[in-house]
PDB file of C-alpha atoms in Angstrom:
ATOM      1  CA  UNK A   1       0.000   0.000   0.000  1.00 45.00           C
ATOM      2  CA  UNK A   2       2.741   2.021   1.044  1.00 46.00           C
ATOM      3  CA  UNK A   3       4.561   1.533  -2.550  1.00 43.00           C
ATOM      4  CA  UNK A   4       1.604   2.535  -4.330  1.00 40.00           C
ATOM      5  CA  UNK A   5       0.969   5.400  -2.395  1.00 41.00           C
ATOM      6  CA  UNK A   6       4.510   6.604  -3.225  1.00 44.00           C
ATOM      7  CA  UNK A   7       3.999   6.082  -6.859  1.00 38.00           C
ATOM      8  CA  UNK A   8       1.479   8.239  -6.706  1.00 41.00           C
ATOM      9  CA  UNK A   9       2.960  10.999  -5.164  1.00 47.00           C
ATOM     10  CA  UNK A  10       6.075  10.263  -7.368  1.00 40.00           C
ATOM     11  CA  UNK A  11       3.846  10.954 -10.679  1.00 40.00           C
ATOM     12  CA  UNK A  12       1.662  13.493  -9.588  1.00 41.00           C
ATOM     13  CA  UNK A  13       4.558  15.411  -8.346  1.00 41.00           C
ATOM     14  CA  UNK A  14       6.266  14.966 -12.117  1.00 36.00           C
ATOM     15  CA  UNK A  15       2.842  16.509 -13.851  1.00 36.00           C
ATOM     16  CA  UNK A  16       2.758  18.864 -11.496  1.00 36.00           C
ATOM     17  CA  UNK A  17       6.441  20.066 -12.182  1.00 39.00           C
ATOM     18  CA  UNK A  18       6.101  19.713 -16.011  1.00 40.00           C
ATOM     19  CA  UNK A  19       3.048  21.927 -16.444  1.00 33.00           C
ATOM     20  CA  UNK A  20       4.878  24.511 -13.835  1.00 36.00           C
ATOM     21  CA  UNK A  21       7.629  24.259 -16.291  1.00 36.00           C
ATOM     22  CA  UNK A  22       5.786  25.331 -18.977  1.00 36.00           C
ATOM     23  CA  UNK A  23       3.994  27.940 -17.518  1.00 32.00           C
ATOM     24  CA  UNK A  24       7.400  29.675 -16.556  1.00 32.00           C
ATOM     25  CA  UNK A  25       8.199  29.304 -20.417  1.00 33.00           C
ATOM     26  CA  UNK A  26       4.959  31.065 -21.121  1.00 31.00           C
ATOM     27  CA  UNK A  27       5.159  34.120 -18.870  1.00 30.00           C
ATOM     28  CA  UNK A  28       8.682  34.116 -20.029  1.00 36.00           C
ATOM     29  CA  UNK A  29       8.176  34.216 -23.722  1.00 34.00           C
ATOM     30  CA  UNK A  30       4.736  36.611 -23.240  1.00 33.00           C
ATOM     31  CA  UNK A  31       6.675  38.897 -21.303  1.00 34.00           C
ATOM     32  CA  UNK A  32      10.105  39.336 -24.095  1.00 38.00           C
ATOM     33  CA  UNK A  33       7.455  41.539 -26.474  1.00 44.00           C
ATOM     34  CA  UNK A  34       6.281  43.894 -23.689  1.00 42.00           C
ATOM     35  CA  UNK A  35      10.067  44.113 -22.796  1.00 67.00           C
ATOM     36  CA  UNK A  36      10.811  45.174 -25.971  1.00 64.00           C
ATOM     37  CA  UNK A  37       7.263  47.809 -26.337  1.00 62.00           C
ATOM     38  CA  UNK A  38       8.705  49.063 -23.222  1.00 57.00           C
ATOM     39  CA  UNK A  39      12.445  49.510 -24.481  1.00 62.00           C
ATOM     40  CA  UNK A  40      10.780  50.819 -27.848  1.00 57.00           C
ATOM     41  CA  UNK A  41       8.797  53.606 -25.792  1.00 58.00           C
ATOM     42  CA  UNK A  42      11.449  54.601 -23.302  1.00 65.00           C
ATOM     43  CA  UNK A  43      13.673  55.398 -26.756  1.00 68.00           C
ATOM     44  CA  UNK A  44      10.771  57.119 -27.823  1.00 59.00           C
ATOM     45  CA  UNK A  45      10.667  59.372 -24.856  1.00 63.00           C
ATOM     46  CA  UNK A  46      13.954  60.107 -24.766  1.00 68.00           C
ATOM     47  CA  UNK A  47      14.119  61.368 -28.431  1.00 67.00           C
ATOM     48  CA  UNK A  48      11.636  64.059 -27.752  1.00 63.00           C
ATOM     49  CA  UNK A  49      12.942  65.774 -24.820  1.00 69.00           C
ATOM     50  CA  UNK A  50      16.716  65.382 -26.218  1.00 69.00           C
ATOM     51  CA  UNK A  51      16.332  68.830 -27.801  1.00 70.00           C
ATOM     52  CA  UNK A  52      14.865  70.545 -24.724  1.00 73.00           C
ATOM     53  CA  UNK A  53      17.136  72.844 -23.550  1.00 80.00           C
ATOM     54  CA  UNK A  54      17.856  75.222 -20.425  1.00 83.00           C
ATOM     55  CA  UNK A  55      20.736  77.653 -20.959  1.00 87.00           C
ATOM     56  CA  UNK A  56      22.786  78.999 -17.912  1.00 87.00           C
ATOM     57  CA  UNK A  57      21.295  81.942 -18.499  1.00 88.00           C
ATOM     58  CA  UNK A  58      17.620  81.115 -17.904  1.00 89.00           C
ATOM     59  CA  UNK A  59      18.767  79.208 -14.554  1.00 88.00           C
ATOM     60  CA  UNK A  60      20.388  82.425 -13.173  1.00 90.00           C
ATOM     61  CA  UNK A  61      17.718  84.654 -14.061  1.00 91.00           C
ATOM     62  CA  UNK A  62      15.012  82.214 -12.769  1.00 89.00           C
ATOM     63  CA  UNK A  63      17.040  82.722  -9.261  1.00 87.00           C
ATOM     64  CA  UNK A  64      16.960  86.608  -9.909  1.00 88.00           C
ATOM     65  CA  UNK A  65      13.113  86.541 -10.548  1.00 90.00           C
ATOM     66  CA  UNK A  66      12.816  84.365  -6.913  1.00 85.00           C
ATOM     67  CA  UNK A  67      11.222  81.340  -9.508  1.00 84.00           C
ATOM     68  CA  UNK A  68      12.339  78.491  -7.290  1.00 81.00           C
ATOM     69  CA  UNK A  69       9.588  76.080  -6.732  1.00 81.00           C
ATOM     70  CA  UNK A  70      12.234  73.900  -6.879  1.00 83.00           C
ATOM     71  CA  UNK A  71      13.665  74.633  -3.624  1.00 84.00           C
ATOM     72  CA  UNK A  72      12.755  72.693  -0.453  1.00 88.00           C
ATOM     73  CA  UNK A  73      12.799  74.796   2.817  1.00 90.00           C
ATOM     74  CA  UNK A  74      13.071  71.425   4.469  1.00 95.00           C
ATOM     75  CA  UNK A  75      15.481  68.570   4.468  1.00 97.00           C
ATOM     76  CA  UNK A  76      14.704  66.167   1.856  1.00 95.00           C
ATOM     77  CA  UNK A  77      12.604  63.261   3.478  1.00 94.00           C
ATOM     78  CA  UNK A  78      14.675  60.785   1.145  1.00 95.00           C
ATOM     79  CA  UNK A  79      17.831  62.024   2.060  1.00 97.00           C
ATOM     80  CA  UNK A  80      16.608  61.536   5.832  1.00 97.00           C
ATOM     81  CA  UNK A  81      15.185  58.667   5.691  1.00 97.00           C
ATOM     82  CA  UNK A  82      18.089  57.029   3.485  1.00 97.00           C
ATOM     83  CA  UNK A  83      21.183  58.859   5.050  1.00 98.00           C
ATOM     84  CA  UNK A  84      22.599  55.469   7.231  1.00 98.00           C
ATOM     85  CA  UNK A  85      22.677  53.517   4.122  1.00 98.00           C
ATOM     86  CA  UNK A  86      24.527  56.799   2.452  1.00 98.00           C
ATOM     87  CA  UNK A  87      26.993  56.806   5.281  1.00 98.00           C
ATOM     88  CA  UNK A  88      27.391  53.269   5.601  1.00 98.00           C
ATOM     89  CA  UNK A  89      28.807  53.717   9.313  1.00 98.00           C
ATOM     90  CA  UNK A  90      31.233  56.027   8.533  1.00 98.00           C
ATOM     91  CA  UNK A  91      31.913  59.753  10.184  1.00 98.00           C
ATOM     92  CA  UNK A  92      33.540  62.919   8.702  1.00 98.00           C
ATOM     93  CA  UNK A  93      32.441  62.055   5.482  1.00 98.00           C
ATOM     94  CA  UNK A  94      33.329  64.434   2.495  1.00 98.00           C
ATOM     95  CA  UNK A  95      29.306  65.109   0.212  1.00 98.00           C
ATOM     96  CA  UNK A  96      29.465  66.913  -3.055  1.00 98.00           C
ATOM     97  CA  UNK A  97      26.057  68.856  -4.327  1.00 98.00           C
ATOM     98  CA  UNK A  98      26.040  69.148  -7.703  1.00 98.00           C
ATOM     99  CA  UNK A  99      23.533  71.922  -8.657  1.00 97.00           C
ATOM    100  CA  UNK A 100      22.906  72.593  -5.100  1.00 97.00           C
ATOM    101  CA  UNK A 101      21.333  76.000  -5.161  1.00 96.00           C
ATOM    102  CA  UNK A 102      20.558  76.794  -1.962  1.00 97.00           C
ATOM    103  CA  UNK A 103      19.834  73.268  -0.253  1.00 97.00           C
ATOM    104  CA  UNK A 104      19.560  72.987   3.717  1.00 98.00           C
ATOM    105  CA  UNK A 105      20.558  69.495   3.052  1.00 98.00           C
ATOM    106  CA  UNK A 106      24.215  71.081   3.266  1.00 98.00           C
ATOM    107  CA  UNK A 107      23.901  72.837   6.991  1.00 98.00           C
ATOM    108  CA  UNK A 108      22.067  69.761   8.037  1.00 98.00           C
ATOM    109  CA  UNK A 109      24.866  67.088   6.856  1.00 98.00           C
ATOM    110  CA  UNK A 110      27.359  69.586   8.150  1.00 98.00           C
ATOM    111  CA  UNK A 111      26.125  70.294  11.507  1.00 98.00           C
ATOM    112  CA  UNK A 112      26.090  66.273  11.571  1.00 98.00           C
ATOM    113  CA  UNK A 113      30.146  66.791  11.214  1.00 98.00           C
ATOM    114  CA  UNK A 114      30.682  65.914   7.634  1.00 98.00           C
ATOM    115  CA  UNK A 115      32.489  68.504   4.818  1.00 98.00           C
ATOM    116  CA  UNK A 116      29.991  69.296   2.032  1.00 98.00           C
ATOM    117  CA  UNK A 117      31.512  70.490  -1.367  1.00 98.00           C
ATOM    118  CA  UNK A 118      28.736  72.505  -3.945  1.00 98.00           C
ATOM    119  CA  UNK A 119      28.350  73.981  -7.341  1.00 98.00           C
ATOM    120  CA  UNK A 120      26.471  76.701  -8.675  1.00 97.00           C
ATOM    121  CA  UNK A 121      26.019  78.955 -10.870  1.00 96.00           C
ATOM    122  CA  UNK A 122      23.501  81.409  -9.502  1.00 96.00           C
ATOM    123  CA  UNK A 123      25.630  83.847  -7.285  1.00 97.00           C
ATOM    124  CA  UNK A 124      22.554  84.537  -5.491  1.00 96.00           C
ATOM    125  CA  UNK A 125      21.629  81.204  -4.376  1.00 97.00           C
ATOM    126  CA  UNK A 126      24.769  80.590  -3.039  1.00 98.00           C
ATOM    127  CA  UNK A 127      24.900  84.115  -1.250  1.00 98.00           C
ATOM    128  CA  UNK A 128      21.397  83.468   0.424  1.00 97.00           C
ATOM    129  CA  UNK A 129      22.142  79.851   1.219  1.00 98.00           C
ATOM    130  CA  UNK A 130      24.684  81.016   3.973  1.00 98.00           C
ATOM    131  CA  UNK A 131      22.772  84.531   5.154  1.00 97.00           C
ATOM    132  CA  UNK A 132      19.700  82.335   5.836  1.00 97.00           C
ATOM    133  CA  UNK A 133      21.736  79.991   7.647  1.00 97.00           C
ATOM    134  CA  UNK A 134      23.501  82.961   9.724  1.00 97.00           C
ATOM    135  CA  UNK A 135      26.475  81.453   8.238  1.00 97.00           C
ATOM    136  CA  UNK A 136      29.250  84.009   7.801  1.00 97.00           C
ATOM    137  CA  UNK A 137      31.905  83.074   4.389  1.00 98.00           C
ATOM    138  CA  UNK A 138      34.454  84.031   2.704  1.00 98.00           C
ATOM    139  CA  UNK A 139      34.802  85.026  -1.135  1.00 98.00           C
ATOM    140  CA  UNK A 140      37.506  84.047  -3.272  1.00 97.00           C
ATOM    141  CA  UNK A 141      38.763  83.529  -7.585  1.00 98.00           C
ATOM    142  CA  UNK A 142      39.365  79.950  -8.370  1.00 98.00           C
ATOM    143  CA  UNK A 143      42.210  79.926 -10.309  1.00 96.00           C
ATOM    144  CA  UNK A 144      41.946  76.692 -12.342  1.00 96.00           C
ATOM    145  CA  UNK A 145      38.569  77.739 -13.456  1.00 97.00           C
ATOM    146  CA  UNK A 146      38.563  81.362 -15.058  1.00 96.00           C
ATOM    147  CA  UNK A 147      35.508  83.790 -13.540  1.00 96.00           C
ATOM    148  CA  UNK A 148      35.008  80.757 -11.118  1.00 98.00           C
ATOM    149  CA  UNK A 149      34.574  81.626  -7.230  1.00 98.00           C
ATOM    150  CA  UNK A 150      34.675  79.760  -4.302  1.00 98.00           C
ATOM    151  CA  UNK A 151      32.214  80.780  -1.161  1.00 98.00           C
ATOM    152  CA  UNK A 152      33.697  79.150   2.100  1.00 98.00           C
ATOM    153  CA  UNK A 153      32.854  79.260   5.619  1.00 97.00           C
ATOM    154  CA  UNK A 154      35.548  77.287   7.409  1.00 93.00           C
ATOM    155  CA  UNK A 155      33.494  76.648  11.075  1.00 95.00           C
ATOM    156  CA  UNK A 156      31.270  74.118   9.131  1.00 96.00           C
ATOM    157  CA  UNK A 157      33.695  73.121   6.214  1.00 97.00           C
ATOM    158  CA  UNK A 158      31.406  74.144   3.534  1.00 98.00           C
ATOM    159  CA  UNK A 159      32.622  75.124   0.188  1.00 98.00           C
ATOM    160  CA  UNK A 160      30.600  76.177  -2.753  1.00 98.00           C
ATOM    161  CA  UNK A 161      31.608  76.934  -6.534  1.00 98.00           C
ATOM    162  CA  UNK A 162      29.967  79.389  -8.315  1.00 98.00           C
ATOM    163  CA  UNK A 163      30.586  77.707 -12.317  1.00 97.00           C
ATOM    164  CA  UNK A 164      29.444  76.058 -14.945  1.00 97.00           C
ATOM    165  CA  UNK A 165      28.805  72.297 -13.382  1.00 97.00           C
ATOM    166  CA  UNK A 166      30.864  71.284 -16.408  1.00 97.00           C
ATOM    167  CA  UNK A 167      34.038  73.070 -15.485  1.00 98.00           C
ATOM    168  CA  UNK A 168      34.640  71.284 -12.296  1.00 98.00           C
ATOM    169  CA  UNK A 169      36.483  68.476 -11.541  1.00 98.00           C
ATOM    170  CA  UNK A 170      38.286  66.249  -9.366  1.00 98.00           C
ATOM    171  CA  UNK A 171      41.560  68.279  -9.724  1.00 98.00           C
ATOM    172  CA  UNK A 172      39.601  71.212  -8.280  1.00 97.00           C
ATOM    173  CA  UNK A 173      38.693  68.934  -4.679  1.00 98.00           C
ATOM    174  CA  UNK A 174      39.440  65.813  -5.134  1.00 98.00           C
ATOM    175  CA  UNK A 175      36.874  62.669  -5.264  1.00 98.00           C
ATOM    176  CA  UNK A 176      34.113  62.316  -2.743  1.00 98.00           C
ATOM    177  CA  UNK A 177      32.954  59.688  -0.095  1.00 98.00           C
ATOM    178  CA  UNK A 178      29.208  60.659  -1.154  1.00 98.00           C
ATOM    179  CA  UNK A 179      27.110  62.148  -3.377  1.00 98.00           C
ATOM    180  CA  UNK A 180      23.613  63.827  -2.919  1.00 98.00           C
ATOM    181  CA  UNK A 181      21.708  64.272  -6.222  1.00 98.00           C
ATOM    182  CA  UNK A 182      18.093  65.499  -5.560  1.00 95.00           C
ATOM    183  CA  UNK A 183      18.006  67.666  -8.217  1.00 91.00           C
ATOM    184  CA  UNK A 184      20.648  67.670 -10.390  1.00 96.00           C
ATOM    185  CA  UNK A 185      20.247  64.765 -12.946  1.00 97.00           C
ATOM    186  CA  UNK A 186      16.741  66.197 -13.833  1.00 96.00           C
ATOM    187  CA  UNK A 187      17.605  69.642 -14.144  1.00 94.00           C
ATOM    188  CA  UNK A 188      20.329  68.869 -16.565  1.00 96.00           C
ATOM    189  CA  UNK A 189      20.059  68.982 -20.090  1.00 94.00           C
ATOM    190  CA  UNK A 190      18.511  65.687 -21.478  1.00 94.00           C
ATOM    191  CA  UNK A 191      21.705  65.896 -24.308  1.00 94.00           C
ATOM    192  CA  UNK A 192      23.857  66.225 -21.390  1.00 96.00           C
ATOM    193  CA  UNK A 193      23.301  63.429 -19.391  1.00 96.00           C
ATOM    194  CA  UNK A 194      26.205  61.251 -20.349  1.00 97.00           C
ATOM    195  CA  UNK A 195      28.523  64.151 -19.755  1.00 97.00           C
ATOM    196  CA  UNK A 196      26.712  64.676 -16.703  1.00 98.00           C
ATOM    197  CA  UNK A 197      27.220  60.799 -15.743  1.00 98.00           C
ATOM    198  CA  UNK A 198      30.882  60.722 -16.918  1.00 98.00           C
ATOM    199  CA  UNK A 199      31.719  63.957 -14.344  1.00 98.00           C
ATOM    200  CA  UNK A 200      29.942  62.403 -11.791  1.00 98.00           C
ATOM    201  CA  UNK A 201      31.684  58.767 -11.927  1.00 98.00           C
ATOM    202  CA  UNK A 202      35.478  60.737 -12.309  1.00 98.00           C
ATOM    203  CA  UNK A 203      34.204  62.780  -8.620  1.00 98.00           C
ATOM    204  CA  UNK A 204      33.542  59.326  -6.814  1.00 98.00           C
ATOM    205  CA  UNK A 205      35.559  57.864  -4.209  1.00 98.00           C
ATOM    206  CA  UNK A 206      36.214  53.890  -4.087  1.00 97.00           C
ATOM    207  CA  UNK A 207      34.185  54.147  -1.210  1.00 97.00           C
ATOM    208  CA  UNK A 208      31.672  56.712  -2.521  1.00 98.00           C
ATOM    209  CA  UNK A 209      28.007  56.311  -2.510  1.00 98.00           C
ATOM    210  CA  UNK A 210      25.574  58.145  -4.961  1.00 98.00           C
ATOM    211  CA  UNK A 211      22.052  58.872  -3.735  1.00 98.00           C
ATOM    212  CA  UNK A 212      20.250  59.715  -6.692  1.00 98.00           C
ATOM    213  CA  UNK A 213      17.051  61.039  -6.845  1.00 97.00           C
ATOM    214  CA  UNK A 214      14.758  60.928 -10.151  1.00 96.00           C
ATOM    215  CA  UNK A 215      11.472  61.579 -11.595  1.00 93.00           C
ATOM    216  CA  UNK A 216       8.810  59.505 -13.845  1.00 92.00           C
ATOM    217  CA  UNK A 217       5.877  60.991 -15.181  1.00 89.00           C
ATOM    218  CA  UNK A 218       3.988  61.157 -18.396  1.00 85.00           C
ATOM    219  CA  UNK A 219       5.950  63.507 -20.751  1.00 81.00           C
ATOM    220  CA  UNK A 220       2.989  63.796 -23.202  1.00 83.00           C
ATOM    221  CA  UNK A 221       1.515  66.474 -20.368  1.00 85.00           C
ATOM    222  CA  UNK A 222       4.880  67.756 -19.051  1.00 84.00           C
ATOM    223  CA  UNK A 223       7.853  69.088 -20.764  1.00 80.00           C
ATOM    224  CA  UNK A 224      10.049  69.990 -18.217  1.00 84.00           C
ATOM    225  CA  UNK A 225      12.469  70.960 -16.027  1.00 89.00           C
ATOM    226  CA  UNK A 226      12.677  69.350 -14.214  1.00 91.00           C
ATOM    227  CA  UNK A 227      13.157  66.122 -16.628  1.00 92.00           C
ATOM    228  CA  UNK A 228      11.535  62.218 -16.256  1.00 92.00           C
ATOM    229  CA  UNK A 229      14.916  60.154 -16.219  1.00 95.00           C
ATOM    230  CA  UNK A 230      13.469  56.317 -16.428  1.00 94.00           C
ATOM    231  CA  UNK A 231      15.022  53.840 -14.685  1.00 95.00           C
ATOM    232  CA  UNK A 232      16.644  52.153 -17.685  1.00 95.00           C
ATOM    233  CA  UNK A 233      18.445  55.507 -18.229  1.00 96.00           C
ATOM    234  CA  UNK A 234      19.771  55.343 -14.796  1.00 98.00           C
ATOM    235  CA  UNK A 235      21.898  52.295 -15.580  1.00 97.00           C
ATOM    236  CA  UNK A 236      22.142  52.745 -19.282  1.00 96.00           C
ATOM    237  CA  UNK A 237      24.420  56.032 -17.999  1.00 98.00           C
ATOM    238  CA  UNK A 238      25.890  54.499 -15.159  1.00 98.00           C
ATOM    239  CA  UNK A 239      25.919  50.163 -14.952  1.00 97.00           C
ATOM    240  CA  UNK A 240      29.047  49.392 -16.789  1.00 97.00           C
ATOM    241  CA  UNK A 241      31.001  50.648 -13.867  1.00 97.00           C
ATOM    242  CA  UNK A 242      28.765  50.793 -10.983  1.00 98.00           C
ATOM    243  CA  UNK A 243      26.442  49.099  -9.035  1.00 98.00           C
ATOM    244  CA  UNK A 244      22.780  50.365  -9.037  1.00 98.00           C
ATOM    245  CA  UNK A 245      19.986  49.678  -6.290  1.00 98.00           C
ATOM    246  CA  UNK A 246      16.399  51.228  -6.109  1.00 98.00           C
ATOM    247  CA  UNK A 247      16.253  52.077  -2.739  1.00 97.00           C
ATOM    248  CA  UNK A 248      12.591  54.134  -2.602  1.00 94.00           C
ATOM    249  CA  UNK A 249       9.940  54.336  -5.202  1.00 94.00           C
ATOM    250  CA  UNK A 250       7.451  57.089  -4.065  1.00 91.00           C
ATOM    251  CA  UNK A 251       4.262  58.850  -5.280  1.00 87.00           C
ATOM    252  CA  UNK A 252       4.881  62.594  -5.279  1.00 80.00           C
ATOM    253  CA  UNK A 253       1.367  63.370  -7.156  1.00 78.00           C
ATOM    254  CA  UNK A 254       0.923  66.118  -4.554  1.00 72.00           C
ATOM    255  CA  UNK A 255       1.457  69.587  -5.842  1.00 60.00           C
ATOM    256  CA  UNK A 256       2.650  68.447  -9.474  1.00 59.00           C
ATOM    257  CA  UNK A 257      -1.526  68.630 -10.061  1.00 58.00           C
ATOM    258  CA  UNK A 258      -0.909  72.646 -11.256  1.00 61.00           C
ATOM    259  CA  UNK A 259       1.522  71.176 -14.372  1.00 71.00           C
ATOM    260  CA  UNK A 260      -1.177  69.053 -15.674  1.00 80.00           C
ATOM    261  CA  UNK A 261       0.075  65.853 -14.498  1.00 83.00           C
ATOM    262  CA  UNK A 262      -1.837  62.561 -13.473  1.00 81.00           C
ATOM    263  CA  UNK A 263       1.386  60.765 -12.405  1.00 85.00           C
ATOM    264  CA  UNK A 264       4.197  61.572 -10.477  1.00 87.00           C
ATOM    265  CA  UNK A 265       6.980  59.178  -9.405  1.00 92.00           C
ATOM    266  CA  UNK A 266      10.187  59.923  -7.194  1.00 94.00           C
ATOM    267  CA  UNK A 267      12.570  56.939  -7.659  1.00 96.00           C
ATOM    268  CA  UNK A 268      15.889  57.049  -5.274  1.00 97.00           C
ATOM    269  CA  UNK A 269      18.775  54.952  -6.375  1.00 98.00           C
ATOM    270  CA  UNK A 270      22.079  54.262  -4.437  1.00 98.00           C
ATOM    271  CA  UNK A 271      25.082  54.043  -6.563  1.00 98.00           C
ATOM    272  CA  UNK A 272      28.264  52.955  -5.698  1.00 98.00           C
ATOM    273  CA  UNK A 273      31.304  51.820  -7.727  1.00 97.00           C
ATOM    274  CA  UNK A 274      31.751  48.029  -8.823  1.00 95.00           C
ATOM    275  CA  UNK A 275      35.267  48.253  -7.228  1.00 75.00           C
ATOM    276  CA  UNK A 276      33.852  47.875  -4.072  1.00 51.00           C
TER     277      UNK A 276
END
């Protein structure tokens, strides 16, 4: 009795796994055209915005004109809520900001003991960012980079550029133990995004780690800035020599209503080199 039962369980076992086995082949093989619609539609989207474009110019004088609804009076909730896996148990650790602006994300990481390291070109973000603070600073010409200046206040080890993004480098201060980019990526010119990627890879550290924050929304009803960057972008720009983990995928609907949007998606990635 005991045989037979066996047997059965034996072949029933062996149907079951063959018509599991061919159900993975079918979601498999159903899934490799969507995969490619996707792919097909991401390229798509990308070729439109490629010739949007935001000169220097129009950054500065949005700045001047006090049009900053891109500016958080607050500390960003992702950076909070993700800075242990950013510091990764280490102290004193040395942030760079590209297109900072006037973040409070820099007194906040400082006042926490770490160096913070910014560029930007509006003069009068960078002037405001330490008045508000009741931070005094210095003033000074940054010789590698012609009509460059450097705004320092030594108490809190901040330093910010005031330059093209494009112009820095890691012969200006070195590479960096981490990276906070909340808006930065999007802001960029769509054309400029390898550049953007390459700069950003030559300013990491071994140890470095790259909290990146993007958006995803439906660019039919939005043009930008600030721009979608999907996913596959993210690693198209920078998986051949780092490693890339979605850390946060969050519905920021609220307040994007006013730019005619029905989506709005904040995706934060940490990225940190393969070497490690």
């Amino acid at each position: 009795m005991s045989y037979v039962f066996y047997l059965f369980n034996l072949l029933f076992f062996v149907i079951l796994f063959g018509v599991f086995s061919q159900t993975i082949l079918f979601l498999m093989s159903s899934c490799s055209p969507l995969t490619a619609d996707r792919q097909a539609n991401i390229t798509s989207m990308l070729e439109q915005q490629a010739d949007r474009v935001m000169a220097l110019g129009e950054w500065e004088e949005r700045w001047q004109q006090n049009k900053i609804g891109f500016h958080q009076p607050e500390v960003h909730k992702m950076l909070k809520k993700n800075i242990d896996k950013v510091l990764n148990g280490r102290t004193g650790v040395r942030f760079f900001f590209p297109l900072c602006g006037k973040a409070v994300d820099m007194k906040w990481l400082a006042d926490m003991g770490h160096s913070v390291v910014g560029v930007e070109i509006s003069e009068k973000a960078i002037r405001q960012f330490f008045e508000e603070n009741n931070m005094t600073y210095t003033e000074e010409p940054v010789p590698a980079i012609p009509g460059a200046k450097v705004y320092k206040n030594s108490e809190k080890n901040i330093s910010l550029y005031q330059c093209n993004l494009y112009n820095f480098s890691n012969s200006i201060e070195g590479h960096f133990g981490a990276i906070w980019d909340r808006a930065s990526l999007v802001a960029v010119n769509p054309g400029d995004r390898e550049k953007y990627a390459a700069l950003i890879i030559s300013l990491m550290a071994n140890d470095c780690r790259y909290l990146l924050d993007t958006l995803l929304y439906n660019h039919d009803l939005y043009q930008g800035p600030p721009f979608f960057v999907p996913d596959e972008q993210v690693h198209s720009l920078f998986g051949s020599s780092c490693g890339i983990e979605l850390l946060q995928s969050e519905d920021a609907l609220v307040d994007k209503r006013n730019w005619g949007l029905d989506k709005f998606l904040e995706n934060v990635h940490l990225i940190t080199p393969k070497s490690n």
